[in-house]
Amino acid sequence: MDKIKIGIPRALFYYYYIDIWRPFFEELNCEIVESPETNKQILDYGIKYSNDEMCFAFKIYIGHIFYLLDKCDYLLIPRIDNYGIKNQTCTNFLSVYDIINNIFNKPTLNYNIDLRKRKNELKGFMKIGKALNKSKRNIKRAYKIAKIKYHKKLKKEILINYSKLSSSKIKVLIVSYPYNIYDNYLGMPIIKCLEKYNVDMIYADKFDASVTRKLAKKLSKNLYWKFSKELIGAIKLIEGQINGIIFISSFPCGPDSLVNELVMRKIKVPHLNLIIDDVEALIGIETRIESFIDILKQNE
Amino acid sequence: MNDRVIAFPHMGNYDIPIKYLLKKMVKAEIMTSPPITTRTIKLGTKYSPEFICMPFKYTLGTLIESLEKGANILVQVGGGCRYGYYSELQEQILKDLGYDFIFINLVTNGKSDIKKIYHSIKQVEPKFNLFNIIKSLYYFFITAKMVKYMDLIDDYIRKNMGFEVEKNSFFNLKKQMLDDFSKVKTFIGLRICYQKYKRLFKKIKINKPKDCLKVGIIGELYTLMEPCANYYLEKEIASYGIEIKRYTNVHYLLFEKKKKAPQLIKYACEYIKYKMGADAADNIGRTKYLCEHNYDGIIHLKSSFCTPEIGAMPIINKICKQYNVPILFLSMDSNTSEVGIKTRLEAFYDMLKMKKGNKK
């Protein structure tokens, strides 16, 4: 019998959870079909099938899903509501399941994380496993192994991130959600551009989340978005050891519009705010990065 | 302590009950916040972040104008989406502008912290004691009832406003009613007042045909409830002789939503399974309800960049297509010109009329 094919779009949740998903489904003996890096075709699909005011990252997500439609048996679409009180996610993360189900007609694997209603990750993965007709014991074992592998990889990434702090080059903290930074169309052009200038990049999302989440309180008391909290906390954590900060947000990101504005008013480190839309000309952004790096070099 | 002046951004007519409650609770002077003008919107837009939704701009503008007029205590509330985070940024922006004030936030992230509210009241009124608490609780319930009555009357007005024989008769009577409401002292007084005006409203002569056009209005809460934000859209629609139905009002948001929101999701279960933030899921449920109950058209209002509503739009669109009910999506921003919206409404009205005519 053929293995069940599970389609995972390379956008939004992918960058947070792929290290759990991949080992989990491998343990359960399923085949994973990942969409390729974002390209022009995927972006065009995304723009065609999404609402014109949706955030750019979400448009890309829809494009990836369209790409996967005829290449897999199930689509994996989680819904992440909150990780407890004051740890909300953006409303796009809440509505993604319902939106996709209405736009496309394709069987989905879905789990819901809503700790306020006591729906945690393990319960979600059990639900997925059941939908795939696997035994309870197998699912639990797969989940445990996946979790261990995930933490191992995360620790490694955090260590690499920390090791960059001791370098003698100019250090820039990149504050953005992983689905922005690592996306081929959104953040990668900026990262590549920065690499040209011989700058060390430290990623705000690659720090210990439990530490950064607590530190976020020092910058904003009432903030209740989990992922924003983790980014902001990273700023507070290494504020003294970096030369500059670059904010990247996709247009029009809801949380970013408020949080970045507030943080930029409060911090004293030189910073640059880049907003990315589906405009293909990157020269404007390159000029801004160049002058920003010049300022940082002068400051030194 | 008369040098303390409280101000708050307004939304529709709800400044009257809020003012009533605050007056009974604290001795400080309460300011009627200046009406929204072009200057308010310009000020708000100037100091707001780039792609923030419109309520932020409007309320920030109002707050700046009331600070200019001498207010020094500001009250702001927040809702479920990013509305809940407004107050912190607004406080920072106003402080950077150099104003000196106390900022009180009643609701964060859709939940209000009673302890926090108590402390902030204590800040304004140091002599706040147990007697005052009981007193203000009593007045809080009166205010809640007042809001309910206001919304009931508003429902009636919306249904019949377009068919009044004498122009502005509804509008004038409502003004009188709100004046009287702000003078009541007890529950019984409020009830008598309400019943009196209910009778008066029913007496207003209307000329309503039996098969008039019916339109439901759904969407984001601030744009729906603040007439300045939607350029008096309801009045405009009513002037074409259309009956209007709108569900979102303060009474619904404060007291009914908790119970009704899950029911609405269940009702629209073939389209949605989970809540989608703010009022998005409710709006989807209501769309289905309106479609099934023979409404001629639906108007969806939102401020631009309202993330929950943007998520709901494709689903609402799908429902309307299935039931073959026309829908008009309007996205309001601080610089949308009134004329553009009027033209679109007119065209929508013509289309509804033609569609109804074809059915016969």
Coordinates of N, CA, C and O in Angstrom, one line a residue, chain B residues 155-253:
Chain B
D155 N -33.2 50.1 17.3 CA -33.7 49.1 16.4 C -35.0 49.5 15.7 O -35.1 49.3 14.5
Y156 N -35.9 50.0 16.5 CA -37.2 50.5 15.9 C -36.9 51.6 14.9 O -37.5 51.6 13.8
I157 N -36.0 52.5 15.3 CA -35.8 53.7 14.4 C -35.2 53.2 13.1 O -35.7 53.7 12.0
R158 N -34.3 52.3 13.2 CA -33.6 51.8 11.9 C -34.7 51.2 11.0 O -34.6 51.3 9.8
K159 N -35.6 50.5 11.6 CA -36.6 49.8 10.8 C -37.5 50.8 10.0 O -38.0 50.6 8.9
N160 N -37.8 52.0 10.7 CA -38.8 52.9 10.2 C -38.3 54.2 9.7 O -39.1 55.0 9.2
M161 N -37.0 54.5 9.9 CA -36.5 55.8 9.7 C -36.7 56.3 8.2 O -37.0 57.4 8.0
G162 N -36.6 55.3 7.3 CA -36.7 55.7 5.9 C -38.1 56.1 5.4 O -38.3 56.6 4.3
F163 N -39.1 55.8 6.3 CA -40.5 56.0 5.8 C -41.2 57.1 6.5 O -42.4 57.2 6.5
E164 N -40.5 58.0 7.3 CA -41.1 59.0 8.0 C -41.8 60.0 7.1 O -41.2 60.3 6.0
V165 N -43.0 60.5 7.5 CA -43.7 61.5 6.7 C -43.1 62.8 6.8 O -42.8 63.5 5.9
E166 N -42.9 63.2 8.1 CA -42.3 64.5 8.4 C -40.8 64.3 8.6 O -40.3 63.4 9.3
K167 N -40.0 65.1 7.9 CA -38.5 64.8 7.9 C -37.9 65.1 9.3 O -38.3 65.9 10.0
N168 N -37.0 64.2 9.7 CA -36.2 64.4 10.9 C -37.0 64.2 12.2 O -36.6 64.5 13.2
S169 N -38.2 63.7 12.1 CA -39.0 63.5 13.3 C -38.4 62.5 14.2 O -38.4 62.7 15.4
F170 N -37.9 61.4 13.6 CA -37.2 60.4 14.5 C -36.0 61.0 15.2 O -35.8 60.8 16.3
F171 N -35.2 61.7 14.4 CA -34.0 62.2 14.9 C -34.2 63.2 16.0 O -33.6 63.1 17.1
N172 N -35.2 64.1 15.9 CA -35.5 65.1 16.9 C -36.0 64.4 18.2 O -35.6 64.8 19.3
L173 N -36.9 63.4 18.0 CA -37.4 62.8 19.2 C -36.4 62.0 19.9 O -36.3 61.9 21.2
K174 N -35.4 61.4 19.2 CA -34.4 60.7 19.8 C -33.5 61.6 20.7 O -33.0 61.2 21.8
K175 N -33.2 62.8 20.1 CA -32.4 63.7 20.9 C -33.1 64.1 22.2 O -32.5 64.1 23.3
Q176 N -34.4 64.3 22.1 CA -35.2 64.6 23.4 C -35.1 63.4 24.3 O -34.9 63.6 25.5
M177 N -35.2 62.2 23.8 CA -35.2 61.0 24.7 C -33.8 60.9 25.4 O -33.7 60.6 26.6
L178 N -32.7 61.1 24.7 CA -31.4 61.0 25.3 C -31.2 62.1 26.4 O -30.6 61.8 27.4
D179 N -31.8 63.2 26.1 CA -31.8 64.3 27.1 C -32.4 63.8 28.4 O -31.9 64.0 29.5
D180 N -33.6 63.3 28.2 CA -34.4 62.8 29.4 C -33.7 61.6 30.1 O -33.7 61.5 31.3
F181 N -33.1 60.8 29.3 CA -32.4 59.6 29.9 C -31.3 60.0 30.8 O -31.1 59.5 31.9
S182 N -30.6 61.1 30.4 CA -29.5 61.5 31.3 C -29.9 62.2 32.6 O -29.1 62.5 33.4
K183 N -31.2 62.4 32.7 CA -31.7 63.1 33.9 C -32.3 62.1 34.9 O -32.6 62.5 36.0
V184 N -32.5 60.8 34.5 CA -33.2 59.9 35.4 C -32.4 59.6 36.6 O -31.2 59.7 36.6
K185 N -33.1 59.2 37.7 CA -32.4 58.9 39.0 C -32.5 57.4 39.4 O -31.7 56.9 40.1
T186 N -33.6 56.8 39.1 CA -33.9 55.4 39.6 C -34.2 54.5 38.4 O -34.5 54.9 37.3
F187 N -34.3 53.2 38.8 CA -34.7 52.2 37.8 C -36.1 52.5 37.3 O -36.3 52.5 36.1
I188 N -37.0 52.8 38.2 CA -38.4 53.0 37.9 C -38.5 54.2 37.0 O -39.2 54.2 36.0
G189 N -37.8 55.3 37.3 CA -37.8 56.5 36.5 C -37.4 56.2 35.1 O -38.0 56.7 34.1
L190 N -36.3 55.4 35.0 CA -35.8 55.0 33.6 C -36.8 54.3 32.8 O -37.1 54.5 31.7
R191 N -37.5 53.3 33.5 CA -38.5 52.5 32.8 C -39.7 53.3 32.4 O -40.1 53.2 31.2
I192 N -40.1 54.2 33.2 CA -41.3 55.1 32.8 C -40.9 55.9 31.6 O -41.6 56.1 30.7
C193 N -39.7 56.5 31.7 CA -39.2 57.3 30.6 C -39.1 56.5 29.3 O -39.5 57.0 28.3
Y194 N -38.6 55.3 29.4 CA -38.5 54.5 28.2 C -39.8 54.2 27.6 O -40.0 54.3 26.4
Q195 N -40.8 53.8 28.5 CA -42.1 53.5 28.0 C -42.8 54.7 27.3 O -43.5 54.5 26.3
K196 N -42.6 55.8 27.9 CA -43.2 57.1 27.4 C -42.7 57.3 26.0 O -43.4 57.5 25.0
Y197 N -41.4 57.1 25.8 CA -40.8 57.4 24.5 C -41.1 56.3 23.5 O -41.2 56.6 22.3
K198 N -41.3 55.1 24.0 CA -41.6 54.0 23.1 C -43.0 54.3 22.5 O -43.2 54.2 21.3
R199 N -43.9 54.8 23.3 CA -45.2 55.2 22.8 C -45.1 56.3 21.8 O -45.7 56.3 20.7
L200 N -44.3 57.3 22.2 CA -44.2 58.5 21.3 C -43.6 58.1 19.9 O -44.0 58.5 18.9
F201 N -42.6 57.1 19.9 CA -42.0 56.7 18.7 C -43.0 56.0 17.8 O -43.0 56.1 16.6
K202 N -43.9 55.2 18.5 CA -44.9 54.4 17.7 C -45.9 55.4 17.1 O -46.6 55.0 16.1
K203 N -46.0 56.6 17.7 CA -47.0 57.5 17.2 C -46.6 58.3 16.0 O -47.4 58.9 15.3
I204 N -45.3 58.3 15.8 CA -44.7 59.0 14.6 C -45.3 58.4 13.3 O -45.3 57.2 13.1
K205 N -45.8 59.3 12.5 CA -46.5 58.9 11.3 C -45.5 58.3 10.3 O -44.5 59.0 10.0
I206 N -45.7 57.1 9.8 CA -44.8 56.6 8.8 C -45.6 56.1 7.6 O -46.8 55.7 7.8
N207 N -45.0 56.0 6.5 CA -45.7 55.6 5.3 C -44.9 54.4 4.7 O -44.1 54.6 3.8
K208 N -45.2 53.2 5.3 CA -44.3 52.1 4.9 C -45.0 51.1 4.1 O -46.0 50.5 4.5
P209 N -44.5 50.8 2.8 CA -45.2 49.8 2.0 C -44.8 48.4 2.6 O -43.8 48.2 3.3
K210 N -45.7 47.5 2.3 CA -45.5 46.1 2.9 C -44.3 45.4 2.3 O -43.6 44.7 3.0
D211 N -44.0 45.6 1.0 CA -42.9 44.9 0.4 C -41.7 45.8 0.2 O -41.1 45.8 -0.9
C212 N -41.3 46.5 1.2 CA -40.2 47.4 1.1 C -38.9 46.6 1.0 O -38.8 45.4 1.4
L213 N -37.8 47.3 0.6 CA -36.5 46.6 0.5 C -36.0 46.5 1.9 O -36.1 47.4 2.7
K214 N -35.3 45.4 2.2 CA -34.7 45.2 3.5 C -33.3 44.9 3.4 O -32.9 44.0 2.5
V215 N -32.4 45.6 4.1 CA -31.0 45.4 4.0 C -30.4 45.2 5.4 O -30.8 45.8 6.4
G216 N -29.5 44.2 5.5 CA -28.8 44.0 6.8 C -27.4 44.6 6.7 O -26.8 44.5 5.7
I217 N -27.0 45.2 7.8 CA -25.7 45.7 7.9 C -24.9 45.0 8.9 O -25.3 44.8 10.1
I218 N -23.7 44.5 8.5 CA -22.8 43.7 9.4 C -21.4 44.3 9.3 O -21.2 45.1 8.4
G219 N -20.6 43.9 10.1 CA -19.2 44.3 10.0 C -18.5 44.6 11.3 O -18.9 44.1 12.3
E220 N -17.5 45.5 11.2 CA -16.6 45.7 12.4 C -17.3 46.8 13.3 O -18.0 47.7 12.8
L221 N -17.1 46.6 14.6 CA -18.0 47.3 15.5 C -17.9 48.8 15.5 O -18.9 49.5 15.5
Y222 N -16.7 49.4 15.5 CA -16.6 50.8 15.6 C -17.1 51.5 14.3 O -17.9 52.5 14.4
T223 N -16.8 51.0 13.2 CA -17.3 51.6 11.9 C -18.8 51.5 11.9 O -19.4 52.4 11.3
L224 N -19.4 50.5 12.4 CA -20.8 50.4 12.4 C -21.5 51.4 13.3 O -22.5 52.0 13.0
M225 N -20.9 51.6 14.5 CA -21.6 52.3 15.5 C -21.3 53.8 15.5 O -22.0 54.6 16.1
E226 N -20.1 54.2 15.0 CA -19.8 55.6 14.9 C -20.2 56.2 13.6 O -19.6 55.9 12.6
P227 N -21.3 57.0 13.6 CA -21.8 57.5 12.3 C -20.8 58.4 11.6 O -20.8 58.4 10.3
C228 N -19.9 59.0 12.3 CA -18.8 59.8 11.6 C -17.9 58.9 10.8 O -17.4 59.3 9.8
A229 N -17.7 57.7 11.3 CA -16.7 56.8 10.7 C -17.3 56.2 9.4 O -16.6 55.9 8.5
N230 N -18.6 56.1 9.3 CA -19.2 55.5 8.1 C -20.0 56.6 7.3 O -20.8 56.2 6.5
Y231 N -19.7 57.8 7.6 CA -20.3 58.9 6.8 C -21.8 58.8 6.8 O -22.5 59.0 5.8
Y232 N -22.4 58.6 8.0 CA -23.9 58.6 8.1 C -24.5 57.6 7.1 O -25.5 58.0 6.4
L233 N -23.9 56.5 7.0 CA -24.4 55.5 6.0 C -25.8 55.1 6.2 O -26.6 54.9 5.3
E234 N -26.2 54.9 7.5 CA -27.5 54.4 7.8 C -28.6 55.4 7.3 O -29.6 55.0 6.8
K235 N -28.3 56.6 7.6 CA -29.2 57.7 7.2 C -29.4 57.7 5.7 O -30.5 57.9 5.2
E236 N -28.2 57.6 5.0 CA -28.2 57.6 3.6 C -29.0 56.4 3.0 O -29.9 56.6 2.1
I237 N -28.8 55.2 3.6 CA -29.6 54.1 3.1 C -31.1 54.3 3.3 O -31.9 54.0 2.5
A238 N -31.4 54.7 4.6 CA -32.8 54.9 4.9 C -33.5 55.9 4.0 O -34.6 55.7 3.7
S239 N -32.7 56.9 3.5 CA -33.3 57.9 2.7 C -33.8 57.3 1.3 O -34.6 57.9 0.7
Y240 N -33.3 56.2 1.0 CA -33.8 55.5 -0.3 C -35.1 54.8 0.0 O -35.6 54.2 -0.9
G241 N -35.5 54.7 1.3 CA -36.7 54.0 1.6 C -36.4 52.5 1.8 O -37.0 51.6 1.2
I242 N -35.4 52.2 2.6 CA -35.0 50.8 2.9 C -35.1 50.6 4.4 O -34.7 51.4 5.2
E243 N -35.6 49.4 4.7 CA -35.6 49.0 6.1 C -34.2 48.4 6.5 O -33.7 47.6 5.7
I244 N -33.7 48.8 7.6 CA -32.3 48.4 8.0 C -32.3 47.5 9.2 O -33.1 47.7 10.1
K245 N -31.5 46.5 9.1 CA -31.3 45.6 10.3 C -29.9 45.6 10.7 O -29.0 45.3 9.8
R246 N -29.6 45.9 11.9 CA -28.2 45.8 12.4 C -28.1 45.1 13.8 O -28.9 45.4 14.6
Y247 N -27.2 44.2 13.9 CA -27.2 43.5 15.2 C -26.2 44.0 16.2 O -26.4 44.0 17.4
T248 N -25.1 44.4 15.7 CA -24.0 44.9 16.6 C -24.4 46.2 17.3 O -24.7 47.2 16.7
N249 N -24.5 46.1 18.6 CA -24.6 47.3 19.4 C -24.0 47.0 20.7 O -23.5 45.9 21.0
V250 N -23.9 48.1 21.6 CA -23.1 47.9 22.8 C -23.7 46.9 23.7 O -23.0 46.1 24.3
H251 N -25.0 46.8 23.8 CA -25.7 45.8 24.6 C -25.3 44.4 24.2 O -25.0 43.6 25.0
Y252 N -25.3 44.2 22.9 CA -24.9 42.9 22.4 C -23.5 42.6 22.8 O -23.2 41.5 23.2
L253 N -22.6 43.5 22.6 CA -21.2 43.3 22.8 C -20.9 43.0 24.3 O -20.1 42.1 24.6

